[in-house]
mmCIF file of C-alpha atoms in Angstrom:
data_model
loop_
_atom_site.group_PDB
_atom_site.id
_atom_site.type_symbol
_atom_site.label_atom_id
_atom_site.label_comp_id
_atom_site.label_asym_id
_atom_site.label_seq_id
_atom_site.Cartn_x
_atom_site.Cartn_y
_atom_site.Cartn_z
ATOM 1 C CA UNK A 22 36.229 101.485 -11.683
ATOM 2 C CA UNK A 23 35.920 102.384 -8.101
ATOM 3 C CA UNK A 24 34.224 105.701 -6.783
ATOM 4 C CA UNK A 25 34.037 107.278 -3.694
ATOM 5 C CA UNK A 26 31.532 107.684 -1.448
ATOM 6 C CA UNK A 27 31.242 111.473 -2.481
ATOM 7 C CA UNK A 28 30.876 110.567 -6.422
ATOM 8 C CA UNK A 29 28.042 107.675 -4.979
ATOM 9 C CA UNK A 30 26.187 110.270 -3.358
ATOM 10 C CA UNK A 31 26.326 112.731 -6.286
ATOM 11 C CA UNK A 32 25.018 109.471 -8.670
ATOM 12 C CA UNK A 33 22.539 108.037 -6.544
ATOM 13 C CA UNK A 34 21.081 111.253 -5.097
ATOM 14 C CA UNK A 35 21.487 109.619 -1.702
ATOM 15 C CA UNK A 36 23.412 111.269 1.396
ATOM 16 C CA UNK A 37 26.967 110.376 2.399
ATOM 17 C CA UNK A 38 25.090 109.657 5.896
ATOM 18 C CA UNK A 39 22.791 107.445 4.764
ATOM 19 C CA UNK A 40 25.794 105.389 2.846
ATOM 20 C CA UNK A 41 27.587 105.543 5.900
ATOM 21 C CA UNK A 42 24.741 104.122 7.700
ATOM 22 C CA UNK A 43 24.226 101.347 5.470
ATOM 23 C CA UNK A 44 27.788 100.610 5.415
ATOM 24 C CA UNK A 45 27.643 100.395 9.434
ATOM 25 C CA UNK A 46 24.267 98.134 9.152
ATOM 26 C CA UNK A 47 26.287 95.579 6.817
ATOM 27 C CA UNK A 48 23.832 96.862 3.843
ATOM 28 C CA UNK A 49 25.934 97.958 1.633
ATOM 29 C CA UNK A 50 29.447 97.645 2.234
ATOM 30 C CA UNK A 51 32.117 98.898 -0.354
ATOM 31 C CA UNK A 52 34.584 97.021 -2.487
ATOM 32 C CA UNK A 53 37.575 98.537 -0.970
ATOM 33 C CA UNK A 54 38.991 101.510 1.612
ATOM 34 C CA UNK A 55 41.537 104.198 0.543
ATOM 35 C CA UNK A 56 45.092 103.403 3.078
ATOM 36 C CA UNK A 57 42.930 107.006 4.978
ATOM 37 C CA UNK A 58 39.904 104.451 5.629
ATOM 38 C CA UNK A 59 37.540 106.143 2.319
ATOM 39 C CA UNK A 60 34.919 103.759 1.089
ATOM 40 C CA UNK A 61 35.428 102.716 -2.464
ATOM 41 C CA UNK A 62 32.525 101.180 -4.178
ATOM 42 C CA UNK A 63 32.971 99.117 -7.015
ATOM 43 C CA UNK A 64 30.060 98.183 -9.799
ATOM 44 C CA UNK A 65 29.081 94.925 -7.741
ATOM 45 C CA UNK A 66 27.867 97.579 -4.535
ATOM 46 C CA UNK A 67 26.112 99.939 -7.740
ATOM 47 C CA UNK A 68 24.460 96.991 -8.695
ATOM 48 C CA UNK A 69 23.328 96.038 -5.285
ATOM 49 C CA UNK A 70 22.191 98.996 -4.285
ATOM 50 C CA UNK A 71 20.205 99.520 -7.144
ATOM 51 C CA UNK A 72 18.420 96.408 -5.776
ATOM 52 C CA UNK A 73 18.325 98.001 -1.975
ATOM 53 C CA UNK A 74 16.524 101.409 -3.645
ATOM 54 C CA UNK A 75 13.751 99.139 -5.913
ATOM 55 C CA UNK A 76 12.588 97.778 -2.751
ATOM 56 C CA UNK A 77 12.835 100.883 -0.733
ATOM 57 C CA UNK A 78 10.727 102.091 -3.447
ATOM 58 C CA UNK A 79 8.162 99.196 -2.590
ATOM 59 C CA UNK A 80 8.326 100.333 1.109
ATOM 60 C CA UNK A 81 10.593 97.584 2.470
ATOM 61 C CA UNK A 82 12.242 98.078 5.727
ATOM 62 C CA UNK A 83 16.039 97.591 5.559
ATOM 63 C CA UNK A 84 16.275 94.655 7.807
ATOM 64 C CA UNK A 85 14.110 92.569 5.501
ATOM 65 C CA UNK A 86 16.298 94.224 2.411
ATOM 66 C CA UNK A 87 19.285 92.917 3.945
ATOM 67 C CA UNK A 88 17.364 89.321 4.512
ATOM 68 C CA UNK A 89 16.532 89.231 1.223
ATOM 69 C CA UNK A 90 19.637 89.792 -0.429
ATOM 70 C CA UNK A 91 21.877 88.131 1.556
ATOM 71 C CA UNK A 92 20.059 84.816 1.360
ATOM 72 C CA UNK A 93 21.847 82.489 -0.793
ATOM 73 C CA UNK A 94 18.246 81.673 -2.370
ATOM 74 C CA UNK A 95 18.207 85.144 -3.934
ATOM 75 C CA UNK A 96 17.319 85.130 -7.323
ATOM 76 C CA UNK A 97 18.072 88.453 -8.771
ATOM 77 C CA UNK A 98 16.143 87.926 -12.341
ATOM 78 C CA UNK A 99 12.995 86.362 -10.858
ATOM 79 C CA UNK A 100 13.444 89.181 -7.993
ATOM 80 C CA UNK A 101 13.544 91.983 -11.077
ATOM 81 C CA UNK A 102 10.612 90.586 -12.540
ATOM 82 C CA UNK A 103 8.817 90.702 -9.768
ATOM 83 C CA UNK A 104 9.581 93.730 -8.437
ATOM 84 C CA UNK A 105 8.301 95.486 -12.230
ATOM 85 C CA UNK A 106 4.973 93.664 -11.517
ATOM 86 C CA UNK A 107 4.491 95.074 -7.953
ATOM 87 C CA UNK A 108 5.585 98.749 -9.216
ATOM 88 C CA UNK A 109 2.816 97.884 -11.466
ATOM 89 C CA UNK A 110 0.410 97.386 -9.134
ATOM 90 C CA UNK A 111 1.288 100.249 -7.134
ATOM 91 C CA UNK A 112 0.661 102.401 -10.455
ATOM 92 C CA UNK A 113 -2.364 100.514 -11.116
ATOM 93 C CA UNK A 114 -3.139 102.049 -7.286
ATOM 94 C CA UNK A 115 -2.403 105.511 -7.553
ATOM 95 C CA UNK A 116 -4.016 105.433 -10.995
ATOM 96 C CA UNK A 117 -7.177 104.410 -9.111
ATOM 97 C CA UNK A 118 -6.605 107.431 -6.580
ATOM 98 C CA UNK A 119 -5.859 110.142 -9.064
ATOM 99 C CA UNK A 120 -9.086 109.065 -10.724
ATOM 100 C CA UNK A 121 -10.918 109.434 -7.266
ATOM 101 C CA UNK A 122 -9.641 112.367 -6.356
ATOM 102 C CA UNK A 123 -10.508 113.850 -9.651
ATOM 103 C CA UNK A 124 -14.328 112.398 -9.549
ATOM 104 C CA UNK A 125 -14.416 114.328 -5.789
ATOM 105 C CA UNK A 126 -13.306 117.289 -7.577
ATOM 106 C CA UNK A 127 -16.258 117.091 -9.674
ATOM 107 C CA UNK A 128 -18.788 115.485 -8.532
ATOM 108 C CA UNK A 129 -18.539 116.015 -4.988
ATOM 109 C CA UNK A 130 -19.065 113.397 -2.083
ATOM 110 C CA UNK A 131 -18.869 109.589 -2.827
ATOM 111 C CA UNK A 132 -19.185 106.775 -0.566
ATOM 112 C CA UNK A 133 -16.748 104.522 -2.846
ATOM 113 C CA UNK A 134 -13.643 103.426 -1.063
ATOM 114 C CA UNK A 135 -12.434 100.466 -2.987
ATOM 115 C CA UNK A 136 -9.763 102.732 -4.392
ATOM 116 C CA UNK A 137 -7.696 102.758 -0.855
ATOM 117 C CA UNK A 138 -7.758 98.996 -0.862
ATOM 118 C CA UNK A 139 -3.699 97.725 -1.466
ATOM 119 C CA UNK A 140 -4.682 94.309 -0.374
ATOM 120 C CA UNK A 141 -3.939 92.909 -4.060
ATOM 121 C CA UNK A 142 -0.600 94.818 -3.344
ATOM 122 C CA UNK A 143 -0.045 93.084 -0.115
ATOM 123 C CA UNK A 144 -0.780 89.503 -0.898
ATOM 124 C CA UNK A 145 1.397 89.748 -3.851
ATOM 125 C CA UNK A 146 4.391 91.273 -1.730
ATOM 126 C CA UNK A 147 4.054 88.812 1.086
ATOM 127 C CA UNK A 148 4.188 85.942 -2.025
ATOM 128 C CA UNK A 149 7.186 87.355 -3.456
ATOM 129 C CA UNK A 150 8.926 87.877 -0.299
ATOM 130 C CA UNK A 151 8.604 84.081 0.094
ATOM 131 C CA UNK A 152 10.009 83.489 -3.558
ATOM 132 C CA UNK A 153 12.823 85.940 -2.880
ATOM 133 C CA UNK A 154 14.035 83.410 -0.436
ATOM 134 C CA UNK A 155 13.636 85.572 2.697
ATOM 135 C CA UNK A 156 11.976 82.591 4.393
ATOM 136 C CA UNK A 157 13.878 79.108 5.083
ATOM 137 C CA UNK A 158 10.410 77.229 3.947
ATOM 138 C CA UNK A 159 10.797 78.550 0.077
ATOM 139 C CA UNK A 160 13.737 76.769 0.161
ATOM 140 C CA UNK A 161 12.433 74.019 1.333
ATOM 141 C CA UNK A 162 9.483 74.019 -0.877
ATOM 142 C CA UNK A 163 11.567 74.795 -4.075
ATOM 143 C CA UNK A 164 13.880 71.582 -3.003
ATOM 144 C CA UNK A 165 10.744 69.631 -2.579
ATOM 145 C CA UNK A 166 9.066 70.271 -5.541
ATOM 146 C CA UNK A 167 12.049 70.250 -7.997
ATOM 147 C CA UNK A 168 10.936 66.698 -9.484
ATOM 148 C CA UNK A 169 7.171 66.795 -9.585
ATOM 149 C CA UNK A 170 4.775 67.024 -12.836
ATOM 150 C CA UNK A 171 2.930 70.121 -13.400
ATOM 151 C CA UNK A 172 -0.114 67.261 -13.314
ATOM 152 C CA UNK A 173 1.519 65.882 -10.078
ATOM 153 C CA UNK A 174 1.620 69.847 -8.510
ATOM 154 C CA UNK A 175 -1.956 70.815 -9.776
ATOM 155 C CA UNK A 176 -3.162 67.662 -8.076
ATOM 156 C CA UNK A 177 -1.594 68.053 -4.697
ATOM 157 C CA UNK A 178 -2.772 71.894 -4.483
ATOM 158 C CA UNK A 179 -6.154 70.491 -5.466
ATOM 159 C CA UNK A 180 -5.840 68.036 -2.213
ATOM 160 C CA UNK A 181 -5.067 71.047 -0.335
ATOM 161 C CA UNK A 182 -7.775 73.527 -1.664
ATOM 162 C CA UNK A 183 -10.413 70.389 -0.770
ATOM 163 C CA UNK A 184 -9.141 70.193 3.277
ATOM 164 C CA UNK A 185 -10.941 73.537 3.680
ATOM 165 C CA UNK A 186 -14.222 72.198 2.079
ATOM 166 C CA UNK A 187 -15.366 71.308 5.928
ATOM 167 C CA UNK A 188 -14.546 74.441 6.971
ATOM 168 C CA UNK A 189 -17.331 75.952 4.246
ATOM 169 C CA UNK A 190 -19.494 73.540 6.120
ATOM 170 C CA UNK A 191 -18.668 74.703 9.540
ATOM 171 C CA UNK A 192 -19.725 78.272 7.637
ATOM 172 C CA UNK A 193 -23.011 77.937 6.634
ATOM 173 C CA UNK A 194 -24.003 75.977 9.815
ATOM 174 C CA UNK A 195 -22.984 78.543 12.024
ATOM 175 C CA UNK A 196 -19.989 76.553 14.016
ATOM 176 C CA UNK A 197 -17.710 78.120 16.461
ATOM 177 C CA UNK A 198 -14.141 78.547 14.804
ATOM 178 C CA UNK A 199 -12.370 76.974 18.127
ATOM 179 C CA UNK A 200 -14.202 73.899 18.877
ATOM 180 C CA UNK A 201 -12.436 70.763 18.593
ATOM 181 C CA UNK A 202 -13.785 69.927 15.460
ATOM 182 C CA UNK A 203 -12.338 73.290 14.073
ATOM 183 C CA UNK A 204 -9.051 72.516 15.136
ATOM 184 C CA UNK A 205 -8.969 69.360 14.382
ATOM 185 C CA UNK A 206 -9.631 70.289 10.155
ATOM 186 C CA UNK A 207 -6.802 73.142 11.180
ATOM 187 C CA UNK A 208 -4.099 70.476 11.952
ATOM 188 C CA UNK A 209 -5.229 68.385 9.017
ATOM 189 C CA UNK A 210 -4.235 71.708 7.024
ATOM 190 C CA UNK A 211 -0.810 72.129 8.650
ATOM 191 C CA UNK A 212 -0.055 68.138 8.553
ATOM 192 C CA UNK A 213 -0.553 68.223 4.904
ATOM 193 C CA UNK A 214 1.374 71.306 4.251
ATOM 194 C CA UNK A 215 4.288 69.851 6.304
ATOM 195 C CA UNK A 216 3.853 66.836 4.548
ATOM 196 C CA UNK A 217 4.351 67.461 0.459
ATOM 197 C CA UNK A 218 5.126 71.640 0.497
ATOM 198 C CA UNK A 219 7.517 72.856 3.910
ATOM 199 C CA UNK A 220 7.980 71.988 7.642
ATOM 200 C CA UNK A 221 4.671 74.202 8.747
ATOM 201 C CA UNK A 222 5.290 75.465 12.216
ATOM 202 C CA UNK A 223 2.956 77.145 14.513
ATOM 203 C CA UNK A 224 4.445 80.779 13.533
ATOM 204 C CA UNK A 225 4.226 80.041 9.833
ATOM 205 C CA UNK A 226 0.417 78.084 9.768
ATOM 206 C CA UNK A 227 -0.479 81.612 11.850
ATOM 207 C CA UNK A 228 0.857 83.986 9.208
ATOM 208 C CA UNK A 229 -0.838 81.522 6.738
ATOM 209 C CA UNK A 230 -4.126 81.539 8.274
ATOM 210 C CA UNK A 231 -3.994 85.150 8.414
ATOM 211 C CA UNK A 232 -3.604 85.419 4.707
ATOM 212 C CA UNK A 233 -6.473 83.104 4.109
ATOM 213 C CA UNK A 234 -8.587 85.421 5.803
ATOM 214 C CA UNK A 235 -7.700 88.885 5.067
ATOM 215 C CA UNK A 236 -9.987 88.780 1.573
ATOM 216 C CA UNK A 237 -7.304 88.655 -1.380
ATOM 217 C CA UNK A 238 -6.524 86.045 -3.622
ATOM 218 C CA UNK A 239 -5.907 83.405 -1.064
ATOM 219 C CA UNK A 240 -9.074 84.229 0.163
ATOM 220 C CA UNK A 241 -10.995 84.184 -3.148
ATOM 221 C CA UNK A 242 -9.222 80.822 -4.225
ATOM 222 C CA UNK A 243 -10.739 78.827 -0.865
ATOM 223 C CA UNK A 244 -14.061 80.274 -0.741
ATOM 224 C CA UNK A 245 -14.386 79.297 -5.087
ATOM 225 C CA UNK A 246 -13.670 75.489 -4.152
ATOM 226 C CA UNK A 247 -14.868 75.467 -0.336
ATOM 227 C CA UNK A 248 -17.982 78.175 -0.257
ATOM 228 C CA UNK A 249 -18.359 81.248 1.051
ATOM 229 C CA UNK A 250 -16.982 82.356 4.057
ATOM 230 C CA UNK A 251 -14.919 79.153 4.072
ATOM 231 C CA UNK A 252 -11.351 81.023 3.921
ATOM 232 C CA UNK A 253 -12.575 83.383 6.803
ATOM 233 C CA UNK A 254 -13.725 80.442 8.549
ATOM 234 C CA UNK A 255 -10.437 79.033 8.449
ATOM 235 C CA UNK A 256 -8.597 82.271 9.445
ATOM 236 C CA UNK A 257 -10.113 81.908 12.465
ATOM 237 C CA UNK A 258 -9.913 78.492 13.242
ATOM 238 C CA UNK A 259 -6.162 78.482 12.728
ATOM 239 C CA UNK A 260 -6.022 81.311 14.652
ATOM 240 C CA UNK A 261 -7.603 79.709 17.737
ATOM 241 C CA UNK A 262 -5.505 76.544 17.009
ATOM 242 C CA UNK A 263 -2.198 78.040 17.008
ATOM 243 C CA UNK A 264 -3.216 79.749 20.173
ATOM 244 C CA UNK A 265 -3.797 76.851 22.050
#
């Protein structure tokens, strides 16, 4: 059954612009054109742009939609079940809000401001963004890792997690994050990474290190096997490595 952009509209809620637009964009294309040039769109585009509306939902801008869904890594299940957890997450978040705004509304002042914090949200967006295939290095990893153990993984992120264990070091004894012995640990990190998980480029070790730093479970993870202030440590040590 094919409808018409006017019966998509009326369905979806959305404006015949804003199907237009994605149209133009290569978003959403339809099935098929009327001989007067009228887009037809068959279940296949419904389908797809239920997919494009979940992660407009989630806040994603169209060009990484379009990424995402046009990669041939796209995994639509693991995508769906990842998408329910992160609407979770987000409810879990505004659940936390509605109960702060209520406790302001009786109570009064409070200095608590944990409830604005979405970095839970944001590390696990940035980790399924990686899964959804969106990045040329999932691929790679997933090809990688298609014959090891689940002994064979554990032990070769354990490897990994022990590489920042200087960096907890460099920590407690007060080191500066770009001296030569900083960076040194930093390519050690990137070599290893390159090595058994995805070619680790400048651009990607950056994004990494910023992750490691910006206090969510990648930094929690590092800091449990390296010491506090190790994952921070690193963040900026990568930082001032890539830089050079």
């Amino acid at each position: 059954m094919l409808r018409t952009v006017h019966e998509v509209s009326e369905l979806t809620g959305l404006s015949i612009r804003t199907l237009r637009y994605y149209d133009n964009i290569g978003l959403l294309r339809p099935t098929a054109r009327t001989q007067a040039g009228y887009r037809l769109y068959g279940n296949k585009d419904l389908v797809r742009l239920q997919q494009i509306l979940l992660f407009r939902e989630l806040e994603f801008p169209l060009k990484e939609i379009k990424e995402i869904l046009n990669s041939p890594n796209f995994d639509r299940s693991r995508a769906l079940q990842q998408q329910i957890e992160l609407l979770e997450l987000r409810r879990e978040h505004l659940d936390q809000l509605i109960g702060l705004a209520k406790s302001l509304q009786t109570q009064g002042g409070t200095m608590d401001f944990e409830a604005f914090d979405t970095q839970k949200i944001d590390d696990y967006a940035a980790r399924a963004k990686a899964s959804w295939g969106a990045k040329p290095e999932w691929a790679e990893y997933e090809q990688r890792s298609a014959g090891r153990t689940r002994e064979e993984s554990f032990a070769m992120g354990k490897e990994l997690m022990e590489l920042f264990v200087p960096f907890g070091r460099m920590a407690v004894q007060g080191a500066d994050p770009t001296s030569d012995e900083a960076a040194a640990q930093a390519r050690l990190i990137q070599d290893f990474i390159s090595e058994h998980f995805y070619t680790c480029s400048d651009e990607v070790f950056a994004q990494l290190g910023h992750a490691y730093g910006c206090g969510g479970e990648f930094t929690q993870n590092i800091n449990t096997v390296a010491g506090d202030g190790a994952a921070e440590f690193a963040a900026r040590a990568i930082e001032a490595y890539v830089s050079r």
